[in-house]
Amino acid sequence: MSAQPAPPLRWYGWGDRDTVPPPGLMQLLNDEFGVRDEVVAPPVLLSEVQLPDSALSDRLRRRLAAAVGARNVVRDSPDRIRHAAGRSYLDLLALRAGRLDEAPDAVVHAGTVQEIARVLKVCGEDGCAVVPYGGGTSVVGGVAPHHAGRHALVSLALDRLDAVLDVDEESLLATLQAGMRGPAVEAKLAQRGLTLGHFPQSFEYASVGGFAATRSAGQASSGYGRFDDMVRGLTLVAPHGELALRANPPNAAGPSVLQIALGSEGTLGVISDVTVRVRPRARLRHYAAWSFADMDSGVAALRELVVRHRVPDVTRLSDAEETRVSLAMAGDGAATRVARRYLQLRGHARGCLAILGWEGAGSDIGLRKRLAVRVLRRHGAVALGTAPGRAWLHSRFDAPYLRDALLDRAVLVETLETASTWARLSNVRDAVTAALHTVLSGRGTPPLVGYHISHAYPEGASLYFTVLARQENDHQVEQWLEAKRAATDAIMRAGGTLTHHHAVGLDHAPWMSGQVGVVGIDAIRALRSALDPAGIMNPGKLIPYPVSDSNR
């Protein structure tokens, strides 16, 4: 893992490198949708992007400059564009087309808790909305500059908050500033032989504050836990004041205010630092692939692994369709042909691929693996060796780069996720898949829908869907909006969660009452009123705003 910080996200997509789609994948997409391997929908030039004029008054600019320094208040178009959207499919369509209906009127780069407090005070007095901005990787509209009727909005960038404040090696706790990104955290902790162990797909660019604000779940959550499991304390700077929650073991001091701050998505205030549980860095890693004859067999094996406390640190099970895409991406080399033939002979021609990973000391890994393998074999799993596991580990952050290349080729490519109890898992899975097929096929674009389980618990598991289809000419936005609405409705009717780890943001807010109930919405609204009396923090996110709030 590189100690060098990743450069900023490119303004219209992901990362700083171009990716060529694997030939096998393009052949599959050509067979399914008639998509050719040629760039037909490139992004516009940065200079061609159209965005509204900044509505930041000179008076407000001067007050913000006094709060953080003049050079840290930026109204230049490139900086406003870079902070105008997250990285959902719809965000990327808007950026690549160069048409932004909303953008921050300025980007304010705060570097201390005191500067954050001053910015919130100024904006509260002015009635200017504030959107906290970490890595910009939200895929649910979490950093969208939604003015909600306010005369001005600033993006409060936390990139200057990028230090490790403290490491308590005896207690295995580290206090990290909110603007640190995943690779920087791991590089700093590695110097002390430690790891955080939080590796979401957005790892290279997402920030610590974003992990906390969205209750992020990393790919190794089975072994290290979700990010909210790791957090032991934090500082939240709200317009009403500073909420400083020092790190402690679990305690019984009333309702957990810490848990209220986690998942608040910038609507209660700005998370400026987080104290997290860390662990000794693993000395060895063992990643391997297995095949199940069908998804039901694989799900039964995963459930038993969790219930019997034998689950690996990384546990990922793909359905037959996602497995088919993975094999297409692997190409048609000799090793792939041998593997396919082997699986056919074992009755796994439409098998489901599992990637399992163990991390730790050698003796520990050996024992845990042997116990898990007994469970896998009872459910008919076939071992495929370590090469596919190592390949997945090497490429596990690559999918967002590939998405940019597929968008160049006019492919609809998007993801959505949920979680469910084991008893309802198959119903949720079937309902979402059917909804996506019905809507997209009805619009003349039959999709390819695959899914995987990557987070498993004693009571249930996550479901992560990937959708591929040919884009509708001139109707790309409506095409996905209709599909996403149908899929979300299906999730809620079938008893799934509104989200497992992508968070709520702007996109999921209309369904929140179905998740927490009307009384729950009222409780969240009351918290917002207490911590943010002027209603300036991240408007429209998490819960729908009352009509009266839009005129504040």
Coordinates of C-alpha atoms in Angstrom, one line a residue:
M1 CA 0.0 0.0 0.0
S2 CA 1.6 3.3 -1.1
A3 CA 2.5 5.9 1.5
Q4 CA 2.1 8.6 -1.2
P5 CA -1.2 10.5 -1.0
A6 CA -3.6 9.9 -3.8
P7 CA -4.2 13.0 -6.0
P8 CA -7.6 14.6 -5.9
L9 CA -10.5 12.9 -7.8
R10 CA -10.5 14.0 -11.4
W11 CA -13.2 16.6 -11.8
Y12 CA -15.5 14.4 -13.9
G13 CA -14.9 10.9 -12.5
W14 CA -12.6 8.8 -10.4
G15 CA -8.9 8.8 -9.7
D16 CA -6.0 10.0 -11.9
R17 CA -5.5 7.2 -14.4
D18 CA -7.3 5.9 -17.4
T19 CA -8.5 2.3 -17.6
V20 CA -9.1 0.2 -20.7
P21 CA -12.0 -2.2 -20.3
P22 CA -11.0 -5.9 -20.5
P23 CA -11.7 -7.3 -23.9
G24 CA -13.7 -10.1 -22.4
L25 CA -16.0 -7.7 -20.7
M26 CA -16.5 -5.6 -23.9
Q27 CA -17.3 -8.8 -25.8
L28 CA -19.9 -9.7 -23.2
L29 CA -21.5 -6.2 -23.3
N30 CA -21.5 -6.3 -27.1
D31 CA -23.3 -9.7 -27.0
E32 CA -25.8 -8.4 -24.4
F33 CA -26.4 -4.8 -25.5
G34 CA -24.6 -4.2 -28.8
V35 CA -22.1 -1.9 -27.1
R36 CA -18.9 -1.4 -29.1
D37 CA -15.5 -0.9 -27.6
E38 CA -15.1 2.7 -28.7
V39 CA -15.4 6.1 -27.0
V40 CA -18.7 7.6 -28.1
A41 CA -19.6 9.8 -25.0
P42 CA -16.4 11.6 -23.8
P43 CA -16.7 14.2 -21.1
V44 CA -16.7 17.9 -22.0
L45 CA -13.7 20.0 -21.3
L46 CA -13.5 21.6 -17.9
S47 CA -13.6 25.0 -19.5
E48 CA -16.9 24.1 -21.1
V49 CA -18.7 23.3 -17.9
Q50 CA -21.7 25.5 -17.2
L51 CA -22.5 26.4 -13.6
P52 CA -24.5 29.2 -11.9
D53 CA -22.8 32.4 -11.1
S54 CA -21.6 32.6 -7.5
A55 CA -24.2 34.2 -5.2
L56 CA -21.7 34.8 -2.4
S57 CA -21.9 38.4 -1.4
D58 CA -18.8 40.5 -0.9
R59 CA -19.7 41.0 2.8
L60 CA -20.0 37.3 3.4
R61 CA -16.8 36.6 1.5
R62 CA -14.9 39.1 3.8
R63 CA -16.4 37.5 6.9
L64 CA -15.4 34.0 5.8
A65 CA -11.9 35.3 4.9
A66 CA -11.6 36.7 8.4
A67 CA -12.6 33.3 9.7
V68 CA -10.1 31.1 7.8
G69 CA -7.8 33.4 5.8
A70 CA -8.5 34.9 2.4
R71 CA -6.6 32.2 0.4
N72 CA -8.9 29.6 1.9
V73 CA -12.1 31.1 0.5
V74 CA -12.2 30.1 -3.2
R75 CA -14.7 31.2 -5.8
D76 CA -12.9 30.0 -8.9
S77 CA -14.9 27.9 -11.2
P78 CA -12.6 24.8 -11.2
D79 CA -12.8 24.5 -7.3
R80 CA -16.5 25.1 -7.3
I81 CA -17.0 22.4 -10.0
R82 CA -14.8 19.9 -8.1
H83 CA -17.0 20.4 -5.0
A84 CA -20.3 20.4 -6.9
A85 CA -21.1 16.7 -6.9
G86 CA -20.3 13.3 -5.5
R87 CA -19.6 10.2 -7.6
S88 CA -23.0 8.6 -8.2
Y89 CA -24.0 7.6 -11.8
L90 CA -26.2 10.7 -12.0
D91 CA -23.5 12.9 -10.6
L92 CA -21.1 11.7 -13.3
L93 CA -23.6 12.2 -16.0
A94 CA -24.1 15.8 -15.0
L95 CA -20.3 16.5 -14.7
R96 CA -19.4 14.8 -17.9
A97 CA -22.2 16.7 -19.8
G98 CA -20.9 20.0 -18.2
R99 CA -24.4 21.0 -16.9
L100 CA -24.6 21.7 -13.2
D101 CA -27.9 23.1 -12.0
E102 CA -26.4 23.8 -8.5
A103 CA -22.8 24.4 -7.3
P104 CA -21.3 25.8 -4.1
D105 CA -21.0 29.6 -4.2
A106 CA -17.6 29.2 -2.7
V107 CA -15.3 26.5 -1.3
V108 CA -14.0 27.2 2.2
H109 CA -11.0 25.2 3.4
A110 CA -11.0 25.1 7.2
G111 CA -7.9 23.8 9.0
T112 CA -8.8 23.8 12.7
V113 CA -11.7 23.2 15.0
Q114 CA -11.7 26.9 15.7
E115 CA -11.9 27.8 12.1
I116 CA -14.8 25.4 11.6
A117 CA -16.6 27.0 14.5
R118 CA -16.1 30.5 13.1
V119 CA -17.3 29.5 9.7
L120 CA -20.5 28.0 11.1
K121 CA -21.1 31.1 13.2
V122 CA -20.7 33.4 10.2
C123 CA -22.9 31.2 8.0
G124 CA -25.6 30.9 10.7
E125 CA -25.8 34.6 11.1
D126 CA -25.9 35.1 7.4
G127 CA -28.4 32.3 6.6
C128 CA -25.8 30.6 4.3
A129 CA -26.0 26.8 3.9
V130 CA -23.0 24.7 4.7
V131 CA -22.1 21.3 3.1
P132 CA -19.2 19.5 4.8
Y133 CA -16.9 17.9 2.2
G134 CA -14.4 15.2 2.8
G135 CA -13.3 13.0 -0.1
G136 CA -16.3 13.7 -2.3
T137 CA -17.0 10.0 -2.9
S138 CA -20.7 10.0 -1.9
V139 CA -22.9 8.0 -4.3
V140 CA -26.2 9.1 -2.7
G141 CA -26.1 12.9 -3.1
G142 CA -24.4 13.3 0.4
V143 CA -22.3 16.3 -0.8
A144 CA -24.7 17.7 -3.3
P145 CA -24.9 21.6 -3.0
H146 CA -28.7 21.6 -2.4
H147 CA -29.5 25.3 -1.6
A148 CA -33.1 24.5 -0.5
G149 CA -34.2 28.1 -1.0
R150 CA -31.2 29.7 0.8
H151 CA -29.5 32.6 -0.9
A152 CA -26.0 31.1 -0.7
L153 CA -24.2 27.8 0.0
V154 CA -20.6 27.1 0.8
S155 CA -18.8 23.7 0.6
L156 CA -16.7 23.4 3.8
A157 CA -13.7 21.3 2.6
L158 CA -11.8 19.5 5.3
D159 CA -8.6 18.6 3.3
R160 CA -6.4 20.8 5.6
L161 CA -7.4 18.6 8.6
D162 CA -5.1 15.7 7.6
A163 CA -3.0 14.7 10.6
V164 CA -2.8 12.0 13.2
L165 CA -3.4 13.8 16.5
D166 CA -2.5 11.0 18.9
V167 CA -1.8 7.2 19.0
D168 CA -2.3 5.4 22.4
E169 CA -0.5 2.2 21.7
E170 CA -1.3 0.7 25.1
S171 CA -5.1 1.2 24.6
L172 CA -4.9 0.7 20.9
L173 CA -6.6 4.0 20.1
A174 CA -5.7 6.6 17.4
T175 CA -7.2 10.1 17.0
L176 CA -7.3 11.1 13.4
Q177 CA -8.4 14.3 11.8
A178 CA -11.4 14.1 9.6
G179 CA -9.7 15.1 6.3
M180 CA -7.3 12.2 6.3
R181 CA -7.8 9.7 3.5
G182 CA -7.5 5.9 3.8
P183 CA -4.0 5.4 2.4
A184 CA -2.6 8.2 4.6
V185 CA -4.1 6.7 7.7
E186 CA -2.7 3.2 6.9
A187 CA 0.7 4.6 6.0
K188 CA 0.9 6.5 9.3
L189 CA -0.3 3.6 11.4
A190 CA 2.0 1.2 9.7
Q191 CA 5.0 3.1 11.0
R192 CA 3.9 1.9 14.5
G193 CA 3.0 -1.6 13.3
L194 CA -0.7 -0.9 13.5
T195 CA -3.7 -0.8 11.1
L196 CA -7.2 0.6 11.1
G197 CA -8.4 -2.2 8.8
H198 CA -11.1 -0.2 7.1
F199 CA -11.0 -0.8 3.3
P200 CA -14.2 0.3 1.5
Q201 CA -14.0 0.4 -2.3
S202 CA -13.6 4.2 -2.0
F203 CA -10.6 3.7 0.3
E204 CA -8.1 5.6 -1.9
Y205 CA -10.1 8.9 -1.8
A206 CA -12.7 8.8 1.0
S207 CA -12.0 10.6 4.3
V208 CA -12.1 9.6 7.9
G209 CA -14.8 12.1 8.6
G210 CA -16.8 10.7 5.7
F211 CA -16.4 7.2 7.1
A212 CA -17.9 8.3 10.4
A213 CA -20.6 10.6 9.0
T214 CA -21.9 7.7 6.8
R215 CA -21.4 4.6 9.0
S216 CA -19.1 3.2 6.3
A217 CA -18.4 -0.6 6.0
G218 CA -15.1 -1.8 4.6
Q219 CA -14.5 -4.9 2.6
A220 CA -12.9 -6.6 5.7
S221 CA -15.8 -5.8 8.0
S222 CA -16.2 -9.4 9.0
G223 CA -12.8 -9.3 10.6
Y224 CA -12.3 -5.7 11.6
G225 CA -15.9 -4.5 12.0
R226 CA -17.8 -1.6 10.4
F227 CA -16.4 1.9 10.9
D228 CA -19.0 2.7 13.5
D229 CA -17.8 -0.3 15.5
M230 CA -14.3 1.1 15.4
V231 CA -15.2 4.6 16.7
R232 CA -14.7 5.3 20.4
G233 CA -14.8 9.1 20.4
L234 CA -15.1 12.1 18.2
T235 CA -15.5 15.9 18.0
L236 CA -18.5 17.3 16.3
V237 CA -18.5 21.1 15.7
A238 CA -22.2 22.2 15.5
P239 CA -23.6 25.7 15.0
H240 CA -24.9 25.4 18.6
G241 CA -21.5 24.5 20.0
E242 CA -18.8 21.8 20.2
L243 CA -19.7 18.2 21.1
A244 CA -16.4 16.7 22.4
L245 CA -16.8 13.0 23.1
R246 CA -13.7 11.5 24.6
A247 CA -12.8 7.9 23.9
N248 CA -14.0 5.4 26.5
P249 CA -14.9 1.7 26.7
P250 CA -18.6 1.0 26.3
N251 CA -20.5 2.5 29.2
A252 CA -24.1 2.9 30.5
A253 CA -24.3 6.7 30.6
G254 CA -27.6 7.1 29.0
P255 CA -28.4 7.1 25.2
S256 CA -25.3 7.1 23.1
V257 CA -24.6 10.6 21.9
L258 CA -21.7 9.1 20.0
Q259 CA -24.0 7.0 18.0
I260 CA -26.2 10.0 17.3
A261 CA -23.2 11.8 15.7
L262 CA -22.2 8.7 13.7
G263 CA -24.2 8.6 10.5
S264 CA -25.4 12.2 10.9
E265 CA -24.1 12.9 7.3
G266 CA -23.2 16.5 8.1
T267 CA -26.7 17.5 9.1
L268 CA -25.9 18.1 12.8
G269 CA -22.5 19.6 12.4
V270 CA -19.0 18.9 11.2
I271 CA -17.0 16.0 12.5
S272 CA -13.5 17.3 12.9
D273 CA -11.6 14.3 14.4
V274 CA -12.4 10.7 15.3
T275 CA -10.8 8.4 17.9
V276 CA -10.8 4.9 16.6
R277 CA -9.8 1.4 17.7
V278 CA -6.7 0.2 15.9
R279 CA -5.1 -3.3 15.8
P280 CA -1.6 -4.8 15.3
R281 CA -0.9 -5.0 11.6
A282 CA -1.4 -8.5 10.2
R283 CA 1.8 -10.4 9.5
L284 CA 0.3 -12.7 6.9
R285 CA -2.6 -12.7 4.4
H286 CA -4.3 -15.7 2.8
Y287 CA -6.9 -15.1 0.1
A288 CA -8.5 -17.8 -1.8
A289 CA -11.5 -18.4 -4.1
W290 CA -14.2 -21.1 -3.9
S291 CA -17.2 -22.0 -6.1
F292 CA -20.7 -22.9 -5.0
A293 CA -23.1 -24.7 -7.3
D294 CA -25.8 -22.1 -6.7
M295 CA -26.4 -19.0 -4.5
D296 CA -28.6 -20.8 -2.0
S297 CA -25.7 -23.2 -1.1
G298 CA -23.3 -20.3 -0.8
V299 CA -25.7 -18.3 1.4
A300 CA -26.2 -21.3 3.7
A301 CA -22.4 -21.7 4.0
L302 CA -22.0 -18.0 4.9
R303 CA -24.7 -18.1 7.5
E304 CA -23.1 -21.1 9.1
L305 CA -19.7 -19.5 9.1
V306 CA -21.0 -16.5 10.9
V307 CA -23.2 -18.3 13.4
R308 CA -20.4 -20.7 14.3
H309 CA -17.9 -17.8 14.6
R310 CA -15.7 -19.1 11.7
V311 CA -16.2 -16.3 9.2
P312 CA -13.1 -15.1 7.5
D313 CA -12.0 -11.5 7.7
V314 CA -13.1 -10.9 4.1
T315 CA -16.2 -12.8 3.0
R316 CA -17.5 -12.1 -0.5
L317 CA -20.0 -14.2 -2.4
S318 CA -21.1 -13.3 -6.0
D319 CA -24.2 -14.6 -7.7
A320 CA -24.0 -16.5 -11.0
E321 CA -24.5 -13.3 -13.1
E322 CA -21.8 -11.3 -11.3
T323 CA -19.5 -14.4 -11.5
R324 CA -20.1 -14.5 -15.2
V325 CA -19.0 -10.9 -15.5
S326 CA -15.9 -11.6 -13.4
L327 CA -14.9 -14.6 -15.6
A328 CA -15.4 -12.4 -18.7
M329 CA -13.1 -9.8 -17.3
A330 CA -10.5 -12.5 -16.5
G331 CA -10.3 -13.2 -20.2
D332 CA -10.0 -16.5 -22.1
G333 CA -6.5 -17.5 -21.2
A334 CA -5.4 -21.1 -20.5
A335 CA -5.9 -20.8 -16.7
T336 CA -9.5 -19.5 -17.2
R337 CA -10.4 -22.2 -19.7
V338 CA -9.0 -24.9 -17.3
A339 CA -11.0 -23.4 -14.4
R340 CA -14.2 -23.3 -16.5
R341 CA -13.8 -26.9 -17.6
Y342 CA -13.1 -28.0 -14.0
L343 CA -16.2 -26.3 -12.7
Q344 CA -18.4 -27.8 -15.5
L345 CA -17.2 -31.3 -14.5
R346 CA -18.1 -30.5 -10.8
G347 CA -21.6 -29.3 -11.7
H348 CA -20.7 -25.6 -11.3
A349 CA -21.2 -24.4 -14.9
R350 CA -23.3 -21.6 -13.5
G351 CA -21.5 -21.5 -10.2
C352 CA -21.2 -18.6 -7.7
L353 CA -17.7 -17.3 -6.8
A354 CA -16.7 -16.7 -3.2
I355 CA -13.6 -14.7 -2.2
L356 CA -12.4 -15.5 1.3
G357 CA -9.6 -13.8 3.1
W358 CA -7.8 -14.4 6.4
E359 CA -5.4 -11.9 8.0
G360 CA -3.2 -12.4 11.1
A361 CA -0.4 -14.6 12.3
G362 CA 0.4 -17.8 10.5
S363 CA -0.7 -20.3 13.1
D364 CA -3.9 -18.3 13.7
I365 CA -4.8 -18.2 10.0
G366 CA -4.1 -21.9 9.6
L367 CA -6.5 -22.9 12.4
R368 CA -9.2 -20.5 11.3
K369 CA -9.0 -21.6 7.7
R370 CA -9.2 -25.3 8.5
L371 CA -12.4 -24.7 10.6
A372 CA -14.0 -22.6 7.8
V373 CA -13.1 -25.1 5.1
R374 CA -15.0 -27.9 6.9
V375 CA -18.1 -25.7 6.7
L376 CA -17.5 -24.8 3.0
R377 CA -17.1 -28.4 2.0
R378 CA -20.3 -29.4 3.8
H379 CA -22.1 -27.1 1.5
G380 CA -20.5 -28.4 -1.7
A381 CA -17.9 -25.7 -2.2
V382 CA -15.1 -26.3 -4.7
A383 CA -11.7 -24.9 -4.0
L384 CA -10.2 -22.7 -6.8
G385 CA -6.9 -21.9 -5.2
T386 CA -5.2 -18.7 -4.1
A387 CA -4.6 -17.1 -7.5
P388 CA -8.1 -15.7 -7.9
G389 CA -8.0 -14.5 -4.3
R390 CA -4.8 -12.6 -4.9
A391 CA -6.1 -11.1 -8.1
W392 CA -9.2 -9.8 -6.3
L393 CA -7.0 -8.3 -3.5
H394 CA -4.8 -6.6 -6.1
S395 CA -7.7 -5.1 -8.0
R396 CA -10.3 -4.5 -5.3
F397 CA -10.3 -0.7 -5.7
D398 CA -10.4 -0.7 -9.5
A399 CA -14.2 -0.8 -10.2
P400 CA -14.7 3.0 -10.1
Y401 CA -11.9 3.5 -12.7
L402 CA -13.6 1.0 -14.9
R403 CA -16.9 2.8 -14.6
D404 CA -15.4 5.9 -16.1
A405 CA -14.3 3.9 -19.1
L406 CA -17.7 2.3 -19.5
L407 CA -19.4 5.7 -19.4
D408 CA -17.1 6.7 -22.3
R409 CA -18.8 3.8 -24.2
A410 CA -22.4 4.9 -23.3
V411 CA -23.0 2.1 -20.7
L412 CA -25.3 2.6 -17.8
V413 CA -23.3 1.3 -14.8
E414 CA -24.4 1.9 -11.3
T415 CA -24.7 0.1 -7.9
L416 CA -27.2 0.0 -5.1
E417 CA -27.2 -1.9 -1.8
T418 CA -29.3 -3.0 1.1
A419 CA -29.3 -5.5 3.9
S420 CA -31.8 -8.0 5.3
T421 CA -32.2 -10.8 7.8
W422 CA -31.4 -14.3 6.6
A423 CA -35.1 -15.2 6.5
R424 CA -35.9 -12.3 4.1
L425 CA -32.7 -12.3 2.1
S426 CA -33.9 -14.3 -0.9
N427 CA -37.2 -12.3 -1.1
V428 CA -35.3 -9.0 -1.1
R429 CA -32.8 -10.3 -3.6
D430 CA -35.6 -11.5 -6.0
A431 CA -37.7 -8.3 -5.6
V432 CA -34.9 -5.9 -6.4
T433 CA -33.7 -8.0 -9.4
A434 CA -37.2 -8.2 -10.8
A435 CA -37.8 -4.5 -10.3
L436 CA -34.6 -3.6 -12.2
H437 CA -35.3 -6.0 -15.0
T438 CA -38.9 -4.9 -15.4
V439 CA -38.2 -1.2 -15.5
L440 CA -35.1 -1.3 -17.7
S441 CA -36.5 -3.9 -20.1
G442 CA -39.7 -1.9 -20.3
R443 CA -37.7 1.1 -21.5
G444 CA -36.1 -1.1 -24.2
T445 CA -32.8 -1.7 -22.4
P446 CA -32.7 -5.2 -20.9
P447 CA -30.1 -5.0 -18.1
L448 CA -27.4 -7.3 -16.7
V449 CA -28.0 -7.4 -12.9
G450 CA -25.6 -9.2 -10.6
Y451 CA -25.2 -9.0 -6.9
H452 CA -22.9 -10.1 -4.1
I453 CA -22.9 -10.4 -0.3
S454 CA -19.8 -8.8 1.3
H455 CA -20.9 -8.2 4.9
A456 CA -22.4 -11.0 7.0
Y457 CA -23.8 -10.9 10.5
P458 CA -25.5 -13.5 12.8
E459 CA -28.9 -12.1 11.9
G460 CA -28.4 -11.3 8.2
A461 CA -26.3 -9.9 5.4
S462 CA -25.8 -7.2 2.9
L463 CA -26.8 -7.3 -0.8
Y464 CA -24.9 -5.2 -3.2
F465 CA -26.3 -5.0 -6.8
T466 CA -24.4 -3.9 -9.9
V467 CA -26.5 -2.9 -12.9
L468 CA -25.2 -2.7 -16.5
A469 CA -27.3 -1.7 -19.5
R470 CA -27.1 0.3 -22.7
Q471 CA -27.7 4.0 -22.1
E472 CA -30.9 5.5 -23.5
N473 CA -30.0 8.3 -25.9
D474 CA -31.1 11.7 -24.4
H475 CA -32.9 9.9 -21.5
Q476 CA -30.1 8.6 -19.4
V477 CA -31.2 10.4 -16.2
E478 CA -34.8 9.3 -16.4
Q479 CA -33.7 5.8 -17.3
W480 CA -31.8 5.4 -14.0
L481 CA -34.2 7.4 -11.8
E482 CA -37.1 5.2 -12.7
A483 CA -35.0 2.0 -12.1
K484 CA -33.7 3.3 -8.8
R485 CA -37.1 4.3 -7.5
A486 CA -38.5 0.9 -8.4
A487 CA -35.6 -0.9 -6.8
T488 CA -35.9 1.2 -3.6
D489 CA -39.6 0.6 -3.4
A490 CA -39.0 -3.1 -3.8
I491 CA -36.4 -3.1 -1.0
M492 CA -38.7 -1.4 1.4
R493 CA -41.7 -3.6 0.6
A494 CA -39.6 -6.8 0.9
G495 CA -38.2 -5.8 4.3
G496 CA -34.7 -4.7 3.4
T497 CA -32.9 -1.8 4.9
L498 CA -32.9 1.5 3.0
T499 CA -29.1 1.4 3.0
H500 CA -26.4 -0.7 4.4
H501 CA -23.3 1.4 3.9
H502 CA -23.8 4.0 1.2
A503 CA -25.8 6.2 3.6
V504 CA -29.0 8.2 3.0
G505 CA -27.9 11.6 1.5
L506 CA -30.3 13.4 -0.8
D507 CA -31.2 10.3 -2.9
H508 CA -32.7 8.1 -0.1
A509 CA -34.3 10.8 2.1
P510 CA -37.8 10.4 0.6
W511 CA -37.9 6.8 2.0
M512 CA -36.5 7.5 5.5
S513 CA -39.9 7.4 7.2
G514 CA -40.3 3.9 6.0
Q515 CA -37.0 3.0 7.7
V516 CA -37.3 4.9 11.0
G517 CA -41.0 5.8 11.2
V518 CA -42.7 9.2 11.5
V519 CA -41.7 9.5 15.1
G520 CA -38.1 8.7 14.2
I521 CA -38.2 11.5 11.6
D522 CA -39.5 13.9 14.3
A523 CA -36.7 12.8 16.7
I524 CA -34.0 13.4 14.1
R525 CA -35.6 16.8 13.2
A526 CA -35.6 17.8 16.9
L527 CA -31.9 16.9 17.1
R528 CA -31.2 19.1 14.1
S529 CA -33.1 22.0 15.6
A530 CA -31.1 21.7 18.8
L531 CA -27.7 21.5 17.3
D532 CA -28.4 23.6 14.2
P533 CA -31.0 26.2 15.1
A534 CA -30.7 28.2 11.8
G535 CA -31.0 25.0 9.7
I536 CA -27.9 25.6 7.7
M537 CA -26.2 22.2 7.8
N538 CA -26.3 20.1 4.6
P539 CA -29.9 20.9 3.6
G540 CA -32.2 18.1 2.3
K541 CA -30.0 15.3 3.4
L542 CA -30.9 12.4 5.7
I543 CA -34.5 13.4 6.1
P544 CA -36.8 15.5 3.9
Y545 CA -36.9 19.2 5.0
P546 CA -40.3 20.5 6.1
V547 CA -41.7 23.1 3.6
S548 CA -41.3 25.9 6.1
D549 CA -37.6 25.2 6.5
S550 CA -36.9 25.9 2.8
N551 CA -37.6 29.6 3.4
R552 CA -35.3 30.1 6.4

